[in-house]
Coordinates of C-alpha atoms in Angstrom, one line a residue:
X5 CA -47.3 62.6 2.4
X6 CA -48.8 59.1 1.8
X7 CA -50.0 59.1 5.5
X8 CA -52.5 61.5 4.5
X9 CA -53.7 57.5 3.3
X10 CA -54.2 55.8 6.7
X11 CA -57.9 56.2 7.8
X12 CA -59.5 52.6 8.1
X13 CA -62.7 52.0 6.6
X14 CA -65.6 52.4 8.6
X15 CA -66.3 49.1 8.4
X16 CA -63.3 47.9 9.8
X17 CA -63.6 44.8 12.0
X18 CA -60.5 43.7 12.9
X19 CA -57.9 45.3 15.1
X20 CA -55.4 46.7 13.2
X21 CA -53.0 49.4 14.6
X22 CA -50.5 51.3 13.1
X23 CA -46.4 50.3 12.9
X24 CA -43.5 51.7 12.1
X25 CA -40.7 49.4 11.1
X26 CA -37.7 49.8 13.2
X27 CA -34.6 47.7 13.1
X28 CA -32.6 47.9 16.8
X29 CA -29.3 49.2 16.3
X30 CA -28.0 45.9 18.5
X31 CA -29.2 44.0 14.8
X32 CA -27.6 45.9 12.3
X33 CA -23.9 45.2 14.6
X34 CA -24.4 41.7 14.7
X35 CA -25.3 41.6 10.7
X36 CA -21.9 43.8 9.9
X37 CA -20.1 40.9 12.1
X38 CA -22.0 38.7 11.4
X39 CA -21.1 39.9 7.0
X40 CA -17.4 40.9 8.0
X41 CA -16.6 37.4 9.1
X42 CA -18.3 35.3 6.2
X43 CA -15.3 34.0 4.2
X44 CA -15.9 34.3 0.1
X45 CA -15.0 31.0 -1.0
X46 CA -11.8 30.1 -2.9
X47 CA -11.5 30.8 -6.5
X48 CA -12.7 27.8 -8.4
X49 CA -12.9 27.6 -12.5
X50 CA -17.1 28.1 -12.5
X51 CA -17.0 31.3 -10.1
X52 CA -14.6 33.0 -12.3
X53 CA -16.3 32.4 -15.6
X54 CA -18.8 35.6 -15.3
X55 CA -21.5 33.0 -16.8
X56 CA -25.0 33.8 -15.2
X57 CA -25.9 30.5 -16.0
X58 CA -23.4 29.3 -13.9
X59 CA -24.7 31.1 -10.9
X60 CA -22.9 34.6 -9.3
X61 CA -19.3 35.1 -9.7
X62 CA -16.7 35.6 -7.2
X63 CA -15.8 38.8 -8.2
X64 CA -19.2 39.9 -7.9
X65 CA -19.8 39.0 -4.7
X66 CA -16.8 40.6 -3.4
X67 CA -17.2 43.7 -4.6
X68 CA -21.2 43.3 -2.8
X69 CA -20.1 42.1 0.5
X70 CA -17.4 45.0 0.5
X71 CA -20.2 47.8 -0.3
X72 CA -22.9 46.3 1.9
X73 CA -19.9 46.8 4.9
X74 CA -18.8 49.8 3.4
X75 CA -21.4 52.4 1.7
X76 CA -25.0 50.9 2.5
X77 CA -27.1 52.7 4.0
X78 CA -30.3 50.4 5.6
X79 CA -31.7 53.6 7.4
X80 CA -32.5 54.7 3.9
X81 CA -34.3 52.1 3.0
X82 CA -36.1 51.9 6.5
X83 CA -37.3 55.2 5.5
X84 CA -38.8 54.4 2.7
X85 CA -40.8 52.4 4.0
X86 CA -41.9 54.4 6.5
X87 CA -43.4 57.0 4.1
X88 CA -45.8 54.6 4.1
X89 CA -49.0 54.1 6.4
X90 CA -48.1 50.3 8.3
X91 CA -50.5 48.1 10.4
X92 CA -50.2 45.2 12.1
X93 CA -53.3 42.8 12.7
X94 CA -53.7 39.9 14.8
X95 CA -55.8 37.1 13.0
X96 CA -56.8 34.2 14.7
X97 CA -57.0 30.9 12.5
X98 CA -58.5 27.8 13.2
X99 CA -55.2 25.4 12.4
X100 CA -52.3 28.4 13.5
X101 CA -53.8 29.9 16.4
X102 CA -52.8 33.5 16.0
X103 CA -51.0 35.3 13.5
X104 CA -49.1 38.7 13.7
X105 CA -49.8 39.9 10.4
X106 CA -48.8 43.0 8.9
X107 CA -49.8 44.9 5.6
X108 CA -48.8 48.6 4.1
X109 CA -52.2 50.4 2.8
X110 CA -53.7 53.2 0.8
X111 CA -57.0 53.8 1.8
X112 CA -59.5 55.4 0.6
X113 CA -61.8 58.0 1.8
X114 CA -64.2 57.5 -1.3
X115 CA -67.8 55.1 -0.3
X116 CA -67.4 53.6 -3.9
X117 CA -63.6 52.9 -3.6
X118 CA -62.8 49.4 -4.6
X119 CA -60.4 47.4 -2.7
X120 CA -57.3 45.4 -4.3
X121 CA -55.1 43.2 -2.7
X122 CA -51.2 42.8 -4.0
X123 CA -49.8 40.0 -3.1
X124 CA -45.5 39.3 -3.7
X125 CA -44.0 36.2 -4.4
X126 CA -40.6 34.9 -3.7
X127 CA -37.4 36.0 -3.3
X128 CA -40.0 39.4 -2.8
X129 CA -42.0 40.9 -0.3
X130 CA -44.8 44.0 0.4
X131 CA -41.4 46.1 -0.6
X132 CA -41.7 45.5 -4.1
X133 CA -44.9 47.6 -4.7
X134 CA -44.0 50.2 -2.8
X135 CA -43.2 52.0 -6.0
X136 CA -46.3 51.7 -6.8
X137 CA -48.1 53.5 -4.0
X138 CA -45.5 56.3 -3.9
X139 CA -47.1 56.7 -7.3
X140 CA -50.6 56.7 -6.3
X141 CA -50.6 58.9 -3.6
X142 CA -48.5 61.7 -5.7
X143 CA -51.3 61.4 -8.0
X144 CA -55.0 61.2 -6.4
X145 CA -55.6 62.9 -2.9
X146 CA -57.5 59.8 -0.6
X147 CA -61.1 62.0 -1.5
X148 CA -60.2 61.0 -5.1
X149 CA -58.5 57.6 -4.7
X150 CA -60.6 55.6 -6.8
X151 CA -58.9 52.1 -4.4
X152 CA -58.3 51.1 -1.1
X153 CA -54.9 49.3 -1.6
X154 CA -54.3 46.5 0.7
X155 CA -50.3 45.5 0.5
X156 CA -49.9 42.7 2.9
X157 CA -46.6 40.9 3.8
X158 CA -47.5 37.5 3.2
X159 CA -48.1 34.9 6.2
X160 CA -44.8 33.8 7.2
X161 CA -42.8 36.5 5.2
X162 CA -41.1 39.6 6.2
X163 CA -42.9 41.3 9.4
X164 CA -45.5 38.7 9.7
X165 CA -45.3 35.7 11.9
X166 CA -47.3 33.6 14.1
X167 CA -47.0 32.2 17.7
X168 CA -47.2 28.5 16.7
X169 CA -45.4 26.5 14.5
X170 CA -48.1 23.4 14.7
X171 CA -48.9 23.7 11.2
X172 CA -47.1 24.2 8.2
X173 CA -47.8 27.5 5.9
X174 CA -49.3 26.2 3.2
X175 CA -50.8 28.0 0.3
X176 CA -54.4 26.9 1.1
X177 CA -53.7 29.1 4.6
X178 CA -52.1 31.2 3.1
X179 CA -55.1 32.3 0.8
X180 CA -57.8 31.9 3.7
X181 CA -55.4 33.8 5.6
X182 CA -55.7 36.7 2.8
X183 CA -59.7 36.7 2.4
X184 CA -60.0 36.9 6.0
X185 CA -57.8 40.0 6.2
X186 CA -60.0 41.9 4.0
X187 CA -62.8 40.9 5.3
X188 CA -61.4 42.2 8.6
X189 CA -60.7 45.1 6.6
X190 CA -64.0 45.5 6.4
X191 CA -64.4 44.2 2.5
X192 CA -66.7 41.2 3.1
X193 CA -68.8 42.8 0.1
X194 CA -65.8 42.1 -2.4
X195 CA -62.4 42.6 -3.6
X196 CA -59.9 42.7 -6.1
X197 CA -56.9 39.8 -5.8
X198 CA -53.8 40.4 -7.6
X199 CA -50.3 38.5 -7.6
X200 CA -47.2 37.4 -8.9
X201 CA -45.3 34.4 -8.8
X202 CA -46.6 33.1 -5.5
X203 CA -49.0 36.3 -4.9
X204 CA -50.2 35.0 -8.3
X205 CA -50.8 31.1 -6.8
X206 CA -52.8 32.7 -4.0
X207 CA -54.9 35.1 -6.2
X208 CA -56.0 32.2 -8.4
X209 CA -57.1 29.6 -5.5
X210 CA -58.9 32.7 -3.7
X211 CA -61.0 33.9 -6.8
X212 CA -61.9 30.4 -7.1
X213 CA -63.0 29.4 -3.1
X214 CA -63.9 32.3 -2.0
X215 CA -66.6 34.6 -2.7
X216 CA -65.3 37.9 -1.5
X217 CA -62.6 37.4 -4.7
X218 CA -64.7 39.1 -6.8
X219 CA -61.7 39.2 -9.7
X220 CA -58.2 38.6 -9.6
X221 CA -55.5 40.1 -11.5
X222 CA -51.9 38.3 -12.4
X223 CA -48.5 39.2 -13.7
X224 CA -47.5 35.7 -14.3
X225 CA -49.3 32.9 -15.9
X226 CA -48.8 28.7 -16.1
X227 CA -50.0 26.4 -17.5
X228 CA -52.4 23.9 -15.3
X229 CA -51.5 20.3 -14.5
X230 CA -53.8 18.4 -17.3
X231 CA -54.4 21.6 -19.4
X232 CA -53.0 20.8 -23.4
X233 CA -50.3 23.0 -24.9
X234 CA -52.3 25.1 -27.6
X235 CA -51.1 25.4 -30.9
X236 CA -47.8 27.2 -32.3
X237 CA -49.6 28.1 -35.2
X238 CA -51.1 31.4 -33.8
X239 CA -48.3 33.0 -32.2
X240 CA -45.9 35.9 -33.1
X241 CA -42.2 35.2 -33.8
X242 CA -41.8 37.1 -31.0
X243 CA -44.0 34.9 -28.9
X244 CA -42.0 31.8 -30.3
X245 CA -38.5 33.3 -29.0
X246 CA -40.0 34.4 -25.4
X247 CA -41.5 30.7 -25.2
X248 CA -38.2 29.1 -26.0
X249 CA -36.5 31.7 -23.5
X250 CA -38.6 30.2 -20.9
X251 CA -38.3 26.3 -21.7
X252 CA -34.8 27.1 -21.8
X253 CA -34.5 28.7 -18.6
X254 CA -37.0 26.1 -17.1
X255 CA -34.4 23.4 -18.3
X256 CA -31.5 25.4 -16.3
X257 CA -32.6 28.2 -13.6
X258 CA -35.0 25.3 -11.7
X259 CA -33.3 23.7 -9.2
X260 CA -33.8 26.2 -6.5
X261 CA -37.6 25.0 -7.0
X262 CA -36.3 21.8 -6.3
X263 CA -34.1 22.6 -3.3
X264 CA -36.7 24.3 -0.9
X265 CA -39.8 22.1 -2.0
X266 CA -37.9 18.9 -1.2
X267 CA -35.4 19.7 1.5
X268 CA -36.8 23.0 2.8
X269 CA -35.8 22.6 6.4
X270 CA -32.0 22.1 4.7
X271 CA -31.6 25.1 2.6
X272 CA -33.5 27.4 5.1
X273 CA -30.3 26.5 7.8
X274 CA -28.0 27.0 5.9
X275 CA -28.9 30.1 3.7
X276 CA -29.7 31.8 6.8
X277 CA -26.7 31.0 8.4
X278 CA -25.0 33.9 7.0
X279 CA -25.7 37.3 5.2
X280 CA -23.4 36.5 2.2
X281 CA -24.8 33.0 1.7
X282 CA -28.1 34.4 1.5
X283 CA -26.7 37.8 -0.5
X284 CA -25.6 34.8 -3.1
X285 CA -28.6 32.8 -3.2
X286 CA -31.0 35.7 -4.1
X287 CA -28.9 37.6 -5.3
X288 CA -28.5 35.4 -8.5
X289 CA -32.6 35.6 -9.2
X290 CA -32.4 39.1 -8.5
X291 CA -30.0 39.7 -11.2
X292 CA -31.4 36.9 -13.8
X293 CA -35.1 37.2 -13.6
X294 CA -35.3 40.9 -14.3
X295 CA -35.4 42.7 -17.9
X296 CA -31.7 42.6 -19.4
X297 CA -31.7 45.6 -20.3
X298 CA -32.9 47.4 -16.9
X299 CA -31.1 45.4 -14.4
X300 CA -31.7 46.2 -10.2
X301 CA -29.2 48.5 -8.9
X302 CA -26.6 46.5 -6.4
X303 CA -28.0 48.9 -4.1
X304 CA -31.7 47.6 -4.8
X305 CA -30.3 43.9 -4.7
X306 CA -29.0 45.0 -1.3
X307 CA -31.8 46.6 0.1
X308 CA -34.2 43.7 -1.0
X309 CA -32.0 41.2 0.4
X310 CA -31.6 43.5 3.6
X311 CA -35.0 42.9 4.3
X312 CA -34.6 39.1 4.2
X313 CA -32.3 38.8 6.8
X314 CA -33.4 41.5 9.4
X315 CA -36.8 40.1 8.9
X316 CA -35.3 36.5 9.1
X317 CA -37.7 35.8 6.3
X318 CA -35.6 32.9 4.6
X319 CA -36.3 30.3 6.7
X320 CA -39.8 30.7 7.1
X321 CA -41.1 31.2 3.8
X322 CA -40.2 28.5 1.7
X323 CA -43.7 27.6 0.3
X324 CA -42.3 25.7 -2.8
X325 CA -42.7 22.2 -0.4
X326 CA -46.5 23.0 -0.7
X327 CA -46.4 23.7 -4.6
X328 CA -44.5 20.6 -5.3
X329 CA -46.4 18.3 -2.9
X330 CA -49.9 19.3 -3.7
X331 CA -49.7 20.8 -7.2
X332 CA -46.7 20.1 -9.8
X333 CA -47.5 17.1 -11.6
X334 CA -50.1 16.1 -9.3
X335 CA -53.3 18.1 -10.0
X336 CA -54.7 21.5 -11.3
X337 CA -54.3 25.1 -9.7
X338 CA -57.4 26.4 -8.0
X339 CA -58.6 29.1 -10.6
X340 CA -62.2 30.2 -11.0
X341 CA -63.0 30.0 -14.9
X342 CA -66.0 32.7 -14.0
X343 CA -64.7 35.2 -12.3
X344 CA -62.8 38.0 -14.4
X345 CA -59.6 37.2 -15.3
X346 CA -57.0 40.0 -16.0
X347 CA -52.9 39.4 -17.3
X348 CA -49.9 41.2 -17.6
X349 CA -47.4 39.7 -19.7
X350 CA -44.4 40.9 -18.8
X351 CA -41.6 40.2 -21.8
X352 CA -38.6 38.9 -19.9
X353 CA -40.8 37.4 -16.9
X354 CA -39.8 32.9 -16.2
X355 CA -43.1 32.0 -17.1
X356 CA -45.8 33.7 -19.4
X357 CA -48.7 32.4 -21.5
X358 CA -49.0 34.2 -24.8
X359 CA -52.3 35.9 -25.5
X360 CA -53.9 33.4 -27.9
X361 CA -53.4 30.4 -25.7
X362 CA -54.6 32.6 -22.6
X363 CA -57.7 33.9 -24.7
X364 CA -58.1 29.5 -25.7
X365 CA -57.8 28.0 -22.3
X366 CA -59.5 31.0 -20.0
X367 CA -62.7 31.9 -21.3
X368 CA -62.9 34.6 -18.7
X369 CA -60.3 36.5 -19.8
X370 CA -61.5 40.3 -19.4
X371 CA -57.9 42.0 -20.1
X372 CA -54.7 41.1 -21.4
X373 CA -51.5 43.7 -21.9
X374 CA -48.3 42.4 -23.6
X375 CA -45.3 44.5 -22.2
X376 CA -42.0 44.6 -24.4
X377 CA -40.0 45.7 -21.2
X378 CA -39.7 44.7 -17.7
X379 CA -39.2 41.0 -16.3
X380 CA -40.2 38.9 -12.8
X381 CA -40.7 41.9 -10.5
X382 CA -43.0 44.0 -13.3
X383 CA -43.7 46.1 -9.9
X384 CA -40.2 47.2 -9.4
X385 CA -38.8 47.3 -13.1
X386 CA -41.8 48.8 -14.5
X387 CA -43.9 50.4 -11.5
X388 CA -45.7 53.1 -13.8
X389 CA -46.8 50.2 -16.4
X390 CA -47.8 47.8 -14.0
X391 CA -50.1 50.6 -12.2
X392 CA -51.8 51.9 -15.5
X393 CA -52.8 47.7 -16.0
X394 CA -54.1 47.8 -12.6
X395 CA -56.2 50.6 -13.0
X396 CA -57.2 49.5 -16.3
X397 CA -58.5 46.0 -15.2
X398 CA -60.3 47.5 -12.0
X399 CA -62.4 49.9 -14.3
X400 CA -63.3 47.0 -16.2
X401 CA -64.6 45.2 -13.8
X402 CA -65.9 47.9 -11.2
X403 CA -69.2 47.2 -12.5
X404 CA -69.0 44.3 -9.9
X405 CA -69.1 46.2 -6.8
X406 CA -72.1 48.5 -6.3
X407 CA -71.7 52.1 -4.2
X408 CA -73.9 52.0 -1.2

């Protein structure tokens, strides 16, 4: 059904071609053999406690390995990915050379459809937005869809790669490529940027640097370097409780950022040496960063980790190095204070800004919604609520887009 939305816009100037994702059977056989031979580490006091503050437990890892080997069906998840129009496009960049770029899309037949680019973060992929795309494909036809929905694999993530490795993939370069993608798809007159996690940083950067980005919506927002913490007086008890939880997490859950950001070569090589190592490293985040009342199933976790393994994503995708080097504790993150901003705050995200603070810090805020459910992976955890916010925000800013 979703493949009805595969007709490219008239003004496309690039060379996107349809793409079907298929992992060769030999790679799946290799994966299963590596997993079978991967050793569960010895029992220790820490890994027997079942305390998420200590990381994944030995018992959970052993059960997950057994399920991964015996009953997990990768082809089922691969088929779901291929339900949607997928494309590859070659992008030329002055620094990076040729980038073999991937994106999924739902293209509208409406002349006044508003382009929206959705950008994932870590440890995520474009797959995070497929539940939302499924809802859209059931809700609209190509003739009624109000948007062009563009869902890329971030540069060096998933199904996007490049020929040359002479340059580091920085946030600046990634944002430039994202903007270039939208231009080559024919959206040079304007688009909306949306993102969470690293995607939220890219959306903010694109809002500040590219005129084609007319508005931006994020589902993660943090204080900029140099911004003073506003008063707590106007906050509700729930907001204060949420801030205390995120402050506690920042003291106990940020070790991975320092490792990714300061030793990306070591951690990339170590974690990509074994499927089991990758499952422990990413599985921890997929369990901890969600709403504790509605956690991912083991099948969901295994599918997301499998995608990282089967696309060799992890060692290529450690953008945290550029975040730490260029922005944390050094300079403000580029963010437009004029273009319309929308922010969806999900209660159990890792880093949040309460509404009174956002209103004080961002005079261009035109949409805010606080959700009592959902965590860091909002587009998977709460796809209906996530999409509803996007539709309301795009309606709010639709006056910036003129129909021809």
